[in-house]
Amino acid sequence: PLQGHTDLVTSVAYSPDVKHVASGSKDYIVRLWDTYTGEQVGQPFQGHTAQVTSVAYSPDGRHVASGSQDCIFRIWDIQTSDYQNDISYTHSPHNHISFISPQGWLCSSDENGLDPSLIFWIPPAFRHGFSDSRQILTFPANAVNCAVQVDWIGFAYGSNWTAVWNEDGN
């Protein structure tokens, strides 16, 4: 048994290399464990103000994400036990549901729309980063092979596409 939490454990997750397990608990704490020795690794991750309901590792194994009933999602750096503030995200324009068509078009539709709108075509090399069904999180924000980041400020599409030009044609 892995001993250390002072209340019920609500979630566990293996690291990508299966050498560690993260656990979240009703004691508001996230802990890491060595799967070989059963010993706790590093300091507990403290910062939530309600029970931790979910934990997950980043694909590179350097971060642990935790969700809590305090309605806060935290991303922890395993080396420092600190939570990260450098998270990048993007979402589709106007929070419409978006998806990539088989032909590579980023499409958008409102919740009642039957006919999606084409937003723009995505080159094949970038499609893996667009799984945008409202939002993409990448941690850390400067990660190699992270989700494709899009700046939607000033983005015009559909019937408003001409809004990108000013009166001078620029």
PDB file of N, CA and C in Angstrom, residues 6 12-13 30 36 48 53 61 66 72 75 77-78 83 86-87 89-90 93 95 102 104 126 132 139 144 158-159:
ATOM      1  N   THR A   6      -4.229  11.541   3.893  1.00  0.00           N
ATOM      2  CA  THR A   6      -4.970  11.500   5.149  1.00  0.00           C
ATOM      3  C   THR A   6      -6.473  11.341   4.938  1.00  0.00           C
ATOM      4  N   VAL A  12      -5.954   8.282  -9.622  1.00  0.00           N
ATOM      5  CA  VAL A  12      -4.549   7.921  -9.804  1.00  0.00           C
ATOM      6  C   VAL A  12      -4.236   7.895 -11.297  1.00  0.00           C
ATOM      7  N   ALA A  13      -2.953   8.108 -11.629  1.00  0.00           N
ATOM      8  CA  ALA A  13      -2.511   8.045 -13.030  1.00  0.00           C
ATOM      9  C   ALA A  13      -1.055   7.613 -13.069  1.00  0.00           C
ATOM     10  N   VAL A  30      -1.980  16.357  -4.006  1.00  0.00           N
ATOM     11  CA  VAL A  30      -1.521  15.450  -5.051  1.00  0.00           C
ATOM     12  C   VAL A  30      -0.156  14.940  -4.618  1.00  0.00           C
ATOM     13  N   TYR A  36       8.244   1.211  -8.106  1.00  0.00           N
ATOM     14  CA  TYR A  36       9.101   0.090  -7.716  1.00  0.00           C
ATOM     15  C   TYR A  36       9.226  -0.023  -6.196  1.00  0.00           C
ATOM     16  N   HIS A  48      -4.631  23.187  -3.767  1.00  0.00           N
ATOM     17  CA  HIS A  48      -6.082  23.097  -3.923  1.00  0.00           C
ATOM     18  C   HIS A  48      -6.758  23.361  -2.582  1.00  0.00           C
ATOM     19  N   THR A  53     -10.076  15.711  -7.636  1.00  0.00           N
ATOM     20  CA  THR A  53     -10.925  14.691  -8.245  1.00  0.00           C
ATOM     21  C   THR A  53     -10.300  14.011  -9.455  1.00  0.00           C
ATOM     22  N   GLY A  61       5.885  13.443 -19.327  1.00  0.00           N
ATOM     23  CA  GLY A  61       6.074  13.000 -17.956  1.00  0.00           C
ATOM     24  C   GLY A  61       6.658  14.035 -17.021  1.00  0.00           C
ATOM     25  N   SER A  66      -3.962  18.487 -12.337  1.00  0.00           N
ATOM     26  CA  SER A  66      -4.935  18.069 -11.329  1.00  0.00           C
ATOM     27  C   SER A  66      -6.168  18.950 -11.415  1.00  0.00           C
ATOM     28  N   ILE A  72     -10.660  24.597  -9.810  1.00  0.00           N
ATOM     29  CA  ILE A  72      -9.376  25.048 -10.327  1.00  0.00           C
ATOM     30  C   ILE A  72      -8.642  23.855 -10.920  1.00  0.00           C
ATOM     31  N   ILE A  75      -1.521  22.756 -13.123  1.00  0.00           N
ATOM     32  CA  ILE A  75      -0.488  21.962 -13.776  1.00  0.00           C
ATOM     33  C   ILE A  75       0.770  22.123 -12.950  1.00  0.00           C
ATOM     34  N   ASP A  77       4.785  21.292 -11.965  1.00  0.00           N
ATOM     35  CA  ASP A  77       6.114  20.916 -12.439  1.00  0.00           C
ATOM     36  C   ASP A  77       6.637  19.869 -11.471  1.00  0.00           C
ATOM     37  N   ILE A  78       6.931  18.683 -11.953  1.00  0.00           N
ATOM     38  CA  ILE A  78       7.354  17.595 -11.078  1.00  0.00           C
ATOM     39  C   ILE A  78       8.667  17.908 -10.366  1.00  0.00           C
ATOM     40  N   TYR A  83       2.983  24.868  -9.166  1.00  0.00           N
ATOM     41  CA  TYR A  83       2.061  24.826 -10.285  1.00  0.00           C
ATOM     42  C   TYR A  83       2.450  25.886 -11.298  1.00  0.00           C
ATOM     43  N   ASP A  86       2.301  29.186 -17.094  1.00  0.00           N
ATOM     44  CA  ASP A  86       2.571  29.412 -18.508  1.00  0.00           C
ATOM     45  C   ASP A  86       1.859  28.378 -19.376  1.00  0.00           C
ATOM     46  N   ILE A  87       0.536  28.467 -19.387  1.00  0.00           N
ATOM     47  CA  ILE A  87      -0.295  27.563 -20.161  1.00  0.00           C
ATOM     48  C   ILE A  87      -0.827  28.325 -21.362  1.00  0.00           C
ATOM     49  N   TYR A  89      -3.490  28.389 -24.660  1.00  0.00           N
ATOM     50  CA  TYR A  89      -4.729  27.774 -25.097  1.00  0.00           C
ATOM     51  C   TYR A  89      -5.293  28.544 -26.276  1.00  0.00           C
ATOM     52  N   THR A  90      -6.132  27.893 -26.973  1.00  0.00           N
ATOM     53  CA  THR A  90      -6.852  28.549 -28.058  1.00  0.00           C
ATOM     54  C   THR A  90      -8.226  27.923 -28.141  1.00  0.00           C
ATOM     55  N   PRO A  93     -13.331  30.420 -33.075  1.00  0.00           N
ATOM     56  CA  PRO A  93     -13.995  31.726 -33.063  1.00  0.00           C
ATOM     57  C   PRO A  93     -15.400  31.644 -32.482  1.00  0.00           C
ATOM     58  N   ASN A  95     -16.547  30.691 -29.880  1.00  0.00           N
ATOM     59  CA  ASN A  95     -16.805  29.469 -29.122  1.00  0.00           C
ATOM     60  C   ASN A  95     -17.723  28.494 -29.842  1.00  0.00           C
ATOM     61  N   PRO A 102     -12.405  15.696 -43.342  1.00  0.00           N
ATOM     62  CA  PRO A 102     -11.469  14.752 -43.955  1.00  0.00           C
ATOM     63  C   PRO A 102     -10.564  15.396 -45.014  1.00  0.00           C
ATOM     64  N   GLY A 104      -9.231  18.359 -44.627  1.00  0.00           N
ATOM     65  CA  GLY A 104      -8.282  19.233 -43.956  1.00  0.00           C
ATOM     66  C   GLY A 104      -8.787  20.631 -43.651  1.00  0.00           C
ATOM     67  N   PHE A 126       0.311  20.313 -39.851  1.00  0.00           N
ATOM     68  CA  PHE A 126      -0.183  21.013 -38.668  1.00  0.00           C
ATOM     69  C   PHE A 126      -1.486  20.437 -38.122  1.00  0.00           C
ATOM     70  N   ASP A 132      -9.210  20.862 -31.857  1.00  0.00           N
ATOM     71  CA  ASP A 132     -10.004  21.880 -31.184  1.00  0.00           C
ATOM     72  C   ASP A 132     -11.490  21.583 -31.222  1.00  0.00           C
ATOM     73  N   PHE A 139       0.927  22.374 -22.088  1.00  0.00           N
ATOM     74  CA  PHE A 139       1.789  22.727 -20.982  1.00  0.00           C
ATOM     75  C   PHE A 139       3.107  22.005 -21.103  1.00  0.00           C
ATOM     76  N   VAL A 144       7.907  21.687 -27.221  1.00  0.00           N
ATOM     77  CA  VAL A 144       8.137  21.235 -28.588  1.00  0.00           C
ATOM     78  C   VAL A 144       6.977  20.316 -28.964  1.00  0.00           C
ATOM     79  N   GLY A 158     -16.001  33.502 -43.013  1.00  0.00           N
ATOM     80  CA  GLY A 158     -17.391  33.476 -43.461  1.00  0.00           C
ATOM     81  C   GLY A 158     -17.738  34.748 -44.215  1.00  0.00           C
ATOM     82  N   SER A 159     -18.915  35.282 -43.967  1.00  0.00           N
ATOM     83  CA  SER A 159     -19.363  36.466 -44.687  1.00  0.00           C
ATOM     84  C   SER A 159     -18.604  37.718 -44.257  1.00  0.00           C
TER      85      SER A 159
END
